[in-house]
Amino acid sequence: MERGGRPRSGRRKGKTPFGFSPPRIYMIQDIINQHKEQFEKVIEHFHHELSSVRTGRANPALLSTVMVESYGSKVPLNQLANITVSDAKTLTISPWDKGQLGEIEKGIQAANLGFNPSSDGSVVRITLPPLTEDRRKEMVKLVGQIEEQARIGIRKVREEIMKAVKNSETEGQSTKDDVASAQKKVQEIIDKYNDQIKETCKDKETELMTV
């Protein structure tokens, strides 16, 4: 109880635990949430690019960039066939339409992945050639480039968020303190994504250099 018999409110006026002054917290958080999908698209593209980097092991993702001519249209290989790992060095492509075998072989060759597909009239097989040490080092460099592009993508989304937050300050909808708090929160998000990118690339590099 306060003096005079008035009960304490139990809550101080001012900023919330998130660092923003209510109700501006909701506006700032909305700005961040509106860009979540863009962050996820960057990460999705990053994983797609990384999956196409060839290691010494067979992986259906190695064929993710292969496009096949199918009745006048270019179609991703995985929409025309089932791709399985027969063993550590062999991929087997089983088309749902056997008449597409020839086009599938052409599509794989046209993708310039360094594979030499062979068909037995029923399926197409790919035996992965061994990676030389020099080739492994080239692939590690490629992983580094993919990592950097992902970081750039994440950074661009961050810039868009902060631009929107600063615009809200210009329009009188938030304060300098709100902007500073938003900047700190966004940086925490960026660090989390960058750590995820770094760890994923580190695992890929380890896989590449393991003979």
Coordinates of N, CA and C in Angstrom, one line a residue:
M1 N 0.8 -1.2 0.0 CA 0.0 0.0 0.0 C 0.9 1.2 0.0
E2 N 0.5 2.3 -0.8 CA 1.2 3.5 -0.8 C 0.6 4.4 0.3
R3 N 1.3 5.5 0.7 CA 0.8 6.4 1.7 C -0.5 6.9 1.2
G4 N -1.5 7.1 2.1 CA -2.8 7.6 1.8 C -3.7 6.5 1.5
G5 N -3.3 5.2 1.6 CA -4.2 4.1 1.4 C -4.3 3.6 0.0
R6 N -3.6 4.3 -1.0 CA -3.8 3.8 -2.3 C -2.9 2.6 -2.6
P7 N -3.5 1.6 -3.3 CA -2.7 0.4 -3.6 C -1.7 0.7 -4.7
R8 N -0.5 0.0 -4.6 CA 0.5 0.1 -5.7 C 0.0 -0.5 -6.9
S9 N 0.3 0.0 -8.0 CA -0.2 -0.5 -9.3 C 0.5 -1.8 -9.7
G10 N 1.7 -2.0 -9.1 CA 2.4 -3.3 -9.5 C 3.2 -3.1 -10.8
R11 N 3.1 -2.1 -11.5 CA 3.8 -1.9 -12.8 C 4.2 -0.5 -13.0
R12 N 5.4 -0.2 -13.3 CA 5.8 1.1 -13.6 C 5.5 1.5 -15.0
K13 N 5.2 2.8 -15.1 CA 5.0 3.3 -16.5 C 6.4 3.4 -17.2
G14 N 6.3 3.3 -18.5 CA 7.6 3.5 -19.2 C 7.8 2.3 -20.2
K15 N 9.0 1.9 -20.3 CA 9.4 0.9 -21.3 C 9.0 -0.5 -20.8
T16 N 8.8 -1.4 -21.7 CA 8.5 -2.8 -21.4 C 9.8 -3.5 -21.3
P17 N 9.8 -4.8 -20.9 CA 11.1 -5.6 -20.8 C 11.8 -5.7 -22.1
F18 N 11.1 -5.5 -23.2 CA 11.7 -5.6 -24.5 C 12.5 -4.4 -24.9
G19 N 12.3 -3.3 -24.1 CA 13.1 -2.1 -24.4 C 12.4 -1.0 -25.1
F20 N 11.2 -1.3 -25.6 CA 10.4 -0.3 -26.4 C 9.3 0.3 -25.5
S21 N 9.0 1.6 -25.8 CA 7.9 2.2 -25.0 C 6.5 1.8 -25.6
P22 N 5.6 1.2 -24.8 CA 4.3 0.8 -25.3 C 3.6 2.0 -25.7
P23 N 2.7 1.9 -26.8 CA 2.4 0.7 -27.6 C 3.4 0.6 -28.8
R24 N 4.5 1.4 -28.8 CA 5.4 1.3 -29.9 C 6.1 0.0 -30.1
I25 N 6.1 -0.8 -29.0 CA 6.7 -2.1 -29.1 C 6.1 -2.9 -30.1
Y26 N 4.7 -2.8 -30.2 CA 4.0 -3.7 -31.2 C 4.3 -3.3 -32.6
M27 N 4.5 -2.0 -32.9 CA 4.8 -1.5 -34.2 C 6.2 -2.0 -34.6
I28 N 7.2 -1.8 -33.7 CA 8.6 -2.2 -34.0 C 8.6 -3.7 -34.2
Q29 N 8.0 -4.5 -33.4 CA 8.0 -5.9 -33.5 C 7.3 -6.4 -34.8
D30 N 6.3 -5.6 -35.2 CA 5.6 -5.9 -36.4 C 6.5 -5.8 -37.6
I31 N 7.3 -4.7 -37.6 CA 8.3 -4.4 -38.7 C 9.3 -5.6 -38.8
I32 N 9.8 -6.1 -37.6 CA 10.7 -7.2 -37.6 C 10.0 -8.5 -38.1
N33 N 8.8 -8.7 -37.7 CA 8.1 -9.9 -38.1 C 7.7 -10.0 -39.6
Q34 N 7.5 -8.8 -40.1 CA 7.2 -8.7 -41.5 C 8.3 -9.1 -42.4
H35 N 9.5 -9.1 -41.9 CA 10.7 -9.4 -42.7 C 11.2 -10.9 -42.4
K36 N 10.5 -11.6 -41.5 CA 10.9 -12.9 -41.1 C 11.0 -13.8 -42.4
E37 N 10.0 -13.7 -43.2 CA 9.9 -14.5 -44.4 C 11.1 -14.3 -45.3
Q38 N 11.6 -13.0 -45.4 CA 12.8 -12.7 -46.2 C 14.0 -13.4 -45.7
F39 N 14.1 -13.4 -44.3 CA 15.3 -14.1 -43.7 C 15.2 -15.6 -44.1
E40 N 14.0 -16.2 -44.0 CA 13.9 -17.6 -44.2 C 14.2 -17.9 -45.7
K41 N 13.8 -17.0 -46.6 CA 14.1 -17.2 -48.0 C 15.6 -17.2 -48.3
V42 N 16.3 -16.4 -47.6 CA 17.8 -16.3 -47.7 C 18.4 -17.6 -47.3
I43 N 17.9 -18.1 -46.1 CA 18.4 -19.4 -45.6 C 18.1 -20.6 -46.5
E44 N 16.9 -20.5 -47.0 CA 16.4 -21.6 -47.9 C 17.3 -21.7 -49.2
H45 N 17.6 -20.5 -49.8 CA 18.4 -20.4 -50.9 C 19.9 -20.9 -50.6
F46 N 20.3 -20.5 -49.4 CA 21.6 -20.9 -49.0 C 21.8 -22.4 -48.9
H47 N 20.8 -23.1 -48.3 CA 20.8 -24.5 -48.2 C 20.7 -25.2 -49.6
H48 N 19.9 -24.6 -50.5 CA 19.8 -25.1 -51.8 C 21.1 -25.1 -52.6
E49 N 21.8 -23.9 -52.5 CA 23.1 -23.8 -53.1 C 24.2 -24.7 -52.5
L50 N 24.1 -24.9 -51.2 CA 25.1 -25.7 -50.6 C 24.9 -27.2 -50.9
S51 N 23.6 -27.6 -51.1 CA 23.3 -29.0 -51.3 C 23.9 -29.4 -52.7
S52 N 24.1 -28.5 -53.6 CA 24.6 -28.8 -54.9 C 26.1 -28.9 -55.0
V53 N 26.8 -28.6 -53.9 CA 28.2 -28.7 -53.9 C 28.6 -30.1 -53.6
R54 N 29.3 -30.7 -54.6 CA 29.6 -32.1 -54.6 C 30.6 -32.5 -53.6
T55 N 30.3 -33.4 -52.7 CA 31.3 -34.0 -51.8 C 31.6 -35.4 -52.4
G56 N 32.3 -36.2 -51.7 CA 32.7 -37.6 -52.2 C 31.5 -38.6 -52.1
R57 N 30.4 -38.1 -51.5 CA 29.3 -39.1 -51.2 C 28.1 -38.8 -52.2
A58 N 27.4 -39.9 -52.5 CA 26.2 -39.7 -53.4 C 25.1 -39.1 -52.6
N59 N 24.4 -38.1 -53.2 CA 23.4 -37.4 -52.5 C 22.4 -36.9 -53.6
P60 N 21.1 -37.2 -53.5 CA 20.2 -36.8 -54.6 C 20.2 -35.3 -54.8
A61 N 20.6 -34.5 -53.7 CA 20.6 -33.0 -53.9 C 21.6 -32.6 -54.9
L62 N 22.6 -33.4 -55.2 CA 23.6 -33.1 -56.2 C 22.9 -32.8 -57.6
L63 N 21.7 -33.4 -57.8 CA 21.1 -33.2 -59.1 C 19.9 -32.2 -59.0
S64 N 19.9 -31.4 -58.0 CA 18.9 -30.4 -57.7 C 18.8 -29.3 -58.8
T65 N 19.9 -29.1 -59.5 CA 19.9 -28.0 -60.5 C 19.7 -28.6 -61.9
V66 N 19.5 -29.9 -62.1 CA 19.3 -30.5 -63.4 C 17.9 -30.2 -63.9
M67 N 17.8 -29.7 -65.1 CA 16.5 -29.4 -65.8 C 16.5 -30.3 -67.0
V68 N 15.3 -30.9 -67.2 CA 15.1 -31.9 -68.3 C 14.0 -31.4 -69.3
E69 N 14.3 -31.5 -70.6 CA 13.3 -31.2 -71.6 C 12.2 -32.3 -71.6
S70 N 11.0 -31.9 -71.3 CA 9.9 -32.8 -71.2 C 8.7 -32.3 -72.0
Y71 N 8.5 -32.8 -73.2 CA 7.3 -32.5 -74.0 C 7.2 -30.9 -74.2
G72 N 8.3 -30.4 -74.5 CA 8.4 -28.9 -74.9 C 8.6 -28.0 -73.7
S73 N 8.8 -28.5 -72.5 CA 9.0 -27.6 -71.4 C 10.2 -28.1 -70.6
K74 N 10.9 -27.2 -69.9 CA 12.0 -27.5 -69.0 C 11.5 -27.8 -67.6
V75 N 11.8 -29.0 -67.1 CA 11.2 -29.4 -65.9 C 12.3 -29.9 -64.9
P76 N 12.3 -29.6 -63.6 CA 13.3 -30.2 -62.7 C 13.3 -31.7 -62.7
L77 N 14.5 -32.3 -62.7 CA 14.6 -33.7 -62.7 C 13.7 -34.4 -61.7
N78 N 13.7 -33.9 -60.5 CA 13.0 -34.6 -59.4 C 11.5 -34.6 -59.6
Q79 N 11.0 -33.9 -60.6 CA 9.6 -33.9 -60.9 C 9.3 -35.0 -62.0
L80 N 10.3 -35.6 -62.5 CA 10.1 -36.6 -63.6 C 10.6 -38.0 -63.1
A81 N 11.3 -38.1 -62.0 CA 11.9 -39.4 -61.6 C 12.1 -39.4 -60.1
N82 N 12.3 -40.7 -59.7 CA 12.7 -40.9 -58.3 C 14.2 -41.1 -58.3
I83 N 14.9 -40.3 -57.4 CA 16.3 -40.3 -57.3 C 16.7 -41.0 -56.0
T84 N 17.5 -42.1 -56.0 CA 17.8 -42.8 -54.8 C 19.3 -43.0 -54.8
V85 N 19.8 -43.3 -53.6 CA 21.3 -43.6 -53.4 C 21.4 -45.1 -53.3
S86 N 22.1 -45.6 -54.3 CA 22.3 -47.1 -54.4 C 23.4 -47.5 -53.5
D87 N 24.5 -46.7 -53.4 CA 25.6 -46.9 -52.5 C 26.3 -45.6 -52.3
A88 N 27.4 -45.6 -51.6 CA 28.0 -44.3 -51.3 C 28.5 -43.6 -52.5
K89 N 28.6 -44.2 -53.6 CA 29.2 -43.6 -54.8 C 28.2 -43.6 -56.0
T90 N 27.0 -44.1 -55.8 CA 26.1 -44.3 -57.0 C 24.7 -43.7 -56.7
L91 N 24.2 -43.0 -57.7 CA 22.8 -42.5 -57.7 C 22.1 -43.2 -58.8
T92 N 20.8 -43.6 -58.5 CA 20.0 -44.2 -59.5 C 18.7 -43.4 -59.7
I93 N 18.5 -43.1 -61.0 CA 17.4 -42.2 -61.4 C 16.3 -43.1 -62.1
S94 N 15.2 -43.2 -61.5 CA 14.1 -44.1 -62.0 C 13.0 -43.2 -62.5
P95 N 12.9 -43.0 -63.9 CA 11.9 -42.1 -64.4 C 10.5 -42.8 -64.4
W96 N 9.5 -42.0 -64.1 CA 8.1 -42.5 -64.1 C 7.7 -42.8 -65.6
D97 N 8.2 -42.1 -66.5 CA 8.0 -42.3 -67.9 C 9.3 -42.8 -68.6
K98 N 9.4 -44.1 -68.9 CA 10.7 -44.6 -69.4 C 11.1 -43.9 -70.7
G99 N 10.1 -43.3 -71.4 CA 10.4 -42.6 -72.6 C 11.3 -41.3 -72.4
Q100 N 11.4 -41.0 -71.1 CA 12.2 -39.8 -70.8 C 13.7 -40.1 -70.5
L101 N 14.1 -41.3 -70.6 CA 15.4 -41.7 -70.2 C 16.5 -40.9 -71.0
G102 N 16.3 -40.8 -72.3 CA 17.3 -40.1 -73.1 C 17.4 -38.6 -72.8
E103 N 16.2 -38.0 -72.5 CA 16.2 -36.6 -72.2 C 16.8 -36.3 -70.8
I104 N 16.6 -37.3 -69.9 CA 17.2 -37.2 -68.5 C 18.7 -37.2 -68.6
E105 N 19.3 -38.2 -69.5 CA 20.7 -38.2 -69.6 C 21.3 -36.9 -70.2
K106 N 20.6 -36.4 -71.2 CA 21.0 -35.1 -71.8 C 21.0 -34.0 -70.8
G107 N 19.9 -33.9 -69.9 CA 19.8 -32.9 -68.9 C 20.9 -32.9 -67.9
I108 N 21.3 -34.1 -67.5 CA 22.4 -34.3 -66.6 C 23.7 -33.8 -67.2
Q109 N 23.9 -34.2 -68.4 CA 25.2 -33.8 -69.1 C 25.2 -32.3 -69.3
A110 N 24.0 -31.7 -69.7 CA 24.0 -30.3 -69.9 C 24.2 -29.4 -68.6
A111 N 24.0 -30.0 -67.5 CA 24.1 -29.3 -66.2 C 25.6 -29.1 -65.8
N112 N 26.5 -29.8 -66.6 CA 27.9 -29.6 -66.4 C 28.4 -29.9 -64.9
L113 N 27.9 -31.0 -64.4 CA 28.2 -31.3 -63.0 C 29.4 -32.3 -62.9
G114 N 29.9 -32.7 -64.1 CA 31.0 -33.6 -64.1 C 30.6 -35.0 -64.0
F115 N 29.3 -35.3 -64.2 CA 28.9 -36.7 -64.1 C 28.7 -37.3 -65.5
N116 N 28.9 -38.6 -65.6 CA 28.7 -39.4 -66.9 C 27.6 -40.4 -66.7
P117 N 26.3 -40.0 -67.0 CA 25.2 -40.9 -66.7 C 25.2 -42.1 -67.7
S118 N 24.6 -43.2 -67.3 CA 24.5 -44.3 -68.2 C 23.1 -45.0 -67.9
S119 N 22.5 -45.4 -69.0 CA 21.2 -46.0 -68.9 C 21.2 -47.5 -69.4
D120 N 20.4 -48.3 -68.7 CA 20.2 -49.7 -69.0 C 18.9 -49.9 -69.7
G121 N 18.2 -48.8 -70.1 CA 16.9 -49.0 -70.7 C 15.7 -48.9 -69.7
S122 N 16.1 -48.9 -68.4 CA 15.1 -48.9 -67.4 C 15.3 -47.7 -66.4
V123 N 16.6 -47.6 -66.0 CA 17.0 -46.5 -65.1 C 18.3 -45.8 -65.6
V124 N 18.6 -44.7 -65.0 CA 19.8 -44.0 -65.3 C 20.7 -44.1 -64.1
R125 N 21.9 -44.4 -64.2 CA 22.8 -44.5 -63.1 C 24.0 -43.5 -63.2
I126 N 24.4 -43.0 -62.1 CA 25.5 -42.1 -62.0 C 26.5 -42.6 -61.0
T127 N 27.7 -42.8 -61.4 CA 28.8 -43.2 -60.5 C 29.7 -42.0 -60.2
L128 N 29.7 -41.6 -59.0 CA 30.5 -40.4 -58.7 C 32.0 -40.6 -58.9
P129 N 32.7 -39.9 -59.7 CA 34.2 -40.0 -59.8 C 34.8 -39.5 -58.5
P130 N 35.9 -40.1 -58.1 CA 36.6 -39.6 -56.9 C 37.1 -38.2 -57.0
L131 N 37.0 -37.5 -55.9 CA 37.5 -36.1 -55.9 C 39.0 -36.0 -55.6
T132 N 39.7 -35.3 -56.4 CA 41.1 -35.1 -56.1 C 41.3 -34.1 -55.0
E133 N 42.4 -34.0 -54.4 CA 42.7 -33.0 -53.4 C 42.5 -31.6 -53.8
D134 N 42.9 -31.3 -55.1 CA 42.8 -30.0 -55.6 C 41.3 -29.7 -55.8
R135 N 40.5 -30.7 -56.3 CA 39.1 -30.5 -56.5 C 38.4 -30.2 -55.2
R136 N 38.8 -30.9 -54.1 CA 38.2 -30.7 -52.8 C 38.5 -29.3 -52.3
K137 N 39.7 -28.8 -52.5 CA 40.0 -27.4 -52.1 C 39.2 -26.4 -52.9
E138 N 38.9 -26.7 -54.2 CA 38.1 -25.8 -55.0 C 36.7 -25.8 -54.4
M139 N 36.2 -26.9 -54.0 CA 34.8 -27.0 -53.5 C 34.7 -26.3 -52.1
V140 N 35.8 -26.3 -51.3 CA 35.8 -25.6 -50.1 C 35.7 -24.1 -50.3
K141 N 36.4 -23.6 -51.4 CA 36.4 -22.2 -51.7 C 35.0 -21.8 -52.2
L142 N 34.3 -22.7 -52.9 CA 32.9 -22.5 -53.3 C 32.0 -22.4 -52.2
V143 N 32.2 -23.2 -51.2 CA 31.4 -23.2 -49.9 C 31.6 -21.8 -49.3
G144 N 32.8 -21.3 -49.3 CA 33.1 -20.0 -48.7 C 32.3 -18.9 -49.4
Q145 N 32.3 -19.0 -50.7 CA 31.5 -18.0 -51.5 C 30.0 -18.1 -51.3
I146 N 29.5 -19.3 -51.1 CA 28.1 -19.4 -50.8 C 27.8 -18.9 -49.4
E147 N 28.7 -19.1 -48.5 CA 28.5 -18.5 -47.1 C 28.5 -17.0 -47.2
E148 N 29.4 -16.4 -47.9 CA 29.5 -15.0 -48.0 C 28.2 -14.4 -48.6
Q149 N 27.7 -15.0 -49.7 CA 26.5 -14.5 -50.3 C 25.3 -14.6 -49.4
A150 N 25.2 -15.7 -48.5 CA 24.2 -15.8 -47.6 C 24.2 -14.7 -46.5
R151 N 25.5 -14.4 -46.1 CA 25.6 -13.3 -45.1 C 25.2 -11.9 -45.7
I152 N 25.5 -11.7 -46.9 CA 25.1 -10.5 -47.6 C 23.6 -10.4 -47.7
G153 N 23.0 -11.5 -48.0 CA 21.5 -11.6 -48.1 C 20.9 -11.2 -46.7
I154 N 21.4 -11.8 -45.7 CA 20.9 -11.5 -44.3 C 21.1 -10.0 -44.0
R155 N 22.3 -9.5 -44.4 CA 22.6 -8.1 -44.1 C 21.6 -7.2 -44.8
K156 N 21.2 -7.5 -46.0 CA 20.3 -6.7 -46.8 C 18.9 -6.6 -46.1
V157 N 18.5 -7.8 -45.6 CA 17.2 -7.8 -44.9 C 17.3 -6.9 -43.6
R158 N 18.4 -7.0 -42.9 CA 18.7 -6.1 -41.7 C 18.5 -4.7 -42.1
E159 N 19.2 -4.3 -43.2 CA 19.1 -2.9 -43.7 C 17.7 -2.4 -43.9
E160 N 16.9 -3.3 -44.5 CA 15.5 -3.0 -44.8 C 14.7 -2.8 -43.5
I161 N 15.0 -3.6 -42.5 CA 14.3 -3.5 -41.3 C 14.6 -2.1 -40.6
M162 N 15.9 -1.8 -40.5 CA 16.4 -0.6 -39.9 C 15.9 0.6 -40.6
K163 N 15.8 0.5 -41.9 CA 15.3 1.7 -42.7 C 13.8 1.9 -42.3
A164 N 13.0 0.9 -42.2 CA 11.6 1.0 -41.8 C 11.5 1.5 -40.4
V165 N 12.4 1.1 -39.5 CA 12.3 1.5 -38.1 C 12.7 3.0 -38.0
K166 N 13.7 3.4 -38.8 CA 14.1 4.8 -38.8 C 13.1 5.7 -39.4
N167 N 12.4 5.2 -40.4 CA 11.3 6.0 -41.0 C 10.2 6.2 -40.0
S168 N 10.0 5.2 -39.1 CA 8.9 5.4 -38.1 C 9.3 6.5 -37.1
E169 N 10.7 6.6 -36.9 CA 11.1 7.7 -36.0 C 10.9 9.1 -36.7
T170 N 11.2 9.1 -38.0 CA 11.0 10.4 -38.7 C 9.6 10.8 -38.7
E171 N 8.7 9.8 -38.7 CA 7.3 10.1 -38.8 C 6.7 10.4 -37.4
G172 N 7.6 10.3 -36.3 CA 7.1 10.6 -35.0 C 6.4 9.4 -34.3
Q173 N 6.6 8.2 -34.9 CA 5.9 7.0 -34.4 C 6.8 6.2 -33.4
S174 N 8.1 6.6 -33.3 CA 9.0 6.0 -32.4 C 10.1 7.0 -32.0
T175 N 10.8 6.6 -30.9 CA 11.8 7.5 -30.4 C 13.2 7.0 -30.8
K176 N 14.2 7.8 -30.5 CA 15.6 7.4 -30.7 C 15.9 6.1 -29.9
D177 N 15.4 6.1 -28.6 CA 15.6 5.0 -27.8 C 15.0 3.7 -28.4
D178 N 13.8 3.9 -29.0 CA 13.1 2.7 -29.6 C 14.0 2.2 -30.8
V179 N 14.6 3.1 -31.6 CA 15.4 2.7 -32.7 C 16.7 2.0 -32.2
A180 N 17.3 2.5 -31.1 CA 18.5 1.9 -30.6 C 18.1 0.5 -30.0
S181 N 17.0 0.3 -29.4 CA 16.6 -1.0 -28.9 C 16.3 -2.0 -30.0
A182 N 15.6 -1.4 -31.1 CA 15.3 -2.3 -32.2 C 16.6 -2.7 -32.9
Q183 N 17.6 -1.8 -33.0 CA 18.9 -2.2 -33.6 C 19.5 -3.3 -32.8
K184 N 19.5 -3.3 -31.5 CA 20.1 -4.3 -30.7 C 19.3 -5.6 -30.9
K185 N 18.0 -5.6 -30.9 CA 17.2 -6.8 -31.1 C 17.5 -7.4 -32.5
V186 N 17.5 -6.6 -33.5 CA 17.8 -7.1 -34.9 C 19.1 -7.7 -35.0
Q187 N 20.1 -7.1 -34.3 CA 21.5 -7.6 -34.4 C 21.6 -9.0 -33.8
E188 N 20.8 -9.2 -32.7 CA 20.7 -10.5 -32.1 C 20.2 -11.6 -33.1
I189 N 19.2 -11.2 -33.8 CA 18.6 -12.1 -34.9 C 19.6 -12.4 -35.9
I190 N 20.3 -11.3 -36.4 CA 21.4 -11.5 -37.4 C 22.5 -12.4 -36.9
D191 N 22.9 -12.2 -35.7 CA 24.0 -13.1 -35.2 C 23.5 -14.6 -35.1
K192 N 22.3 -14.8 -34.8 CA 21.7 -16.2 -34.8 C 21.8 -16.8 -36.2
Y193 N 21.3 -16.1 -37.2 CA 21.4 -16.6 -38.5 C 22.8 -16.8 -39.0
N194 N 23.7 -15.9 -38.7 CA 25.1 -16.0 -39.2 C 25.8 -17.2 -38.5
D195 N 25.4 -17.4 -37.2 CA 26.0 -18.6 -36.5 C 25.5 -19.9 -37.2
Q196 N 24.3 -19.9 -37.6 CA 23.7 -21.1 -38.3 C 24.4 -21.3 -39.6
I197 N 24.6 -20.2 -40.4 CA 25.3 -20.3 -41.6 C 26.7 -20.8 -41.5
K198 N 27.4 -20.3 -40.5 CA 28.8 -20.6 -40.2 C 28.9 -22.1 -39.9
E199 N 28.1 -22.6 -39.0 CA 28.2 -24.0 -38.5 C 27.9 -25.0 -39.7
T200 N 26.9 -24.6 -40.5 CA 26.5 -25.5 -41.6 C 27.6 -25.6 -42.6
C201 N 28.3 -24.4 -42.9 CA 29.4 -24.4 -43.8 C 30.6 -25.2 -43.3
K202 N 30.8 -25.1 -42.0 CA 31.9 -25.8 -41.3 C 31.7 -27.3 -41.5
D203 N 30.5 -27.7 -41.3 CA 30.2 -29.2 -41.4 C 30.4 -29.6 -42.9
K204 N 30.0 -28.8 -43.8 CA 30.2 -29.1 -45.3 C 31.7 -29.2 -45.6
E205 N 32.5 -28.3 -45.1 CA 33.9 -28.3 -45.4 C 34.6 -29.5 -44.8
T206 N 34.2 -29.9 -43.6 CA 34.7 -31.1 -43.0 C 34.4 -32.3 -43.9
E207 N 33.1 -32.4 -44.3 CA 32.7 -33.5 -45.2 C 33.5 -33.5 -46.5
L208 N 33.8 -32.3 -47.1 CA 34.5 -32.2 -48.3 C 36.0 -32.7 -48.1
M209 N 36.6 -32.4 -47.0 CA 38.0 -32.8 -46.9 C 38.2 -34.2 -46.3
T210 N 37.1 -34.8 -46.0 CA 37.2 -36.2 -45.4 C 37.3 -37.2 -46.6
V211 N 38.4 -37.9 -46.7 CA 38.6 -38.8 -47.8 C 38.1 -40.2 -47.4

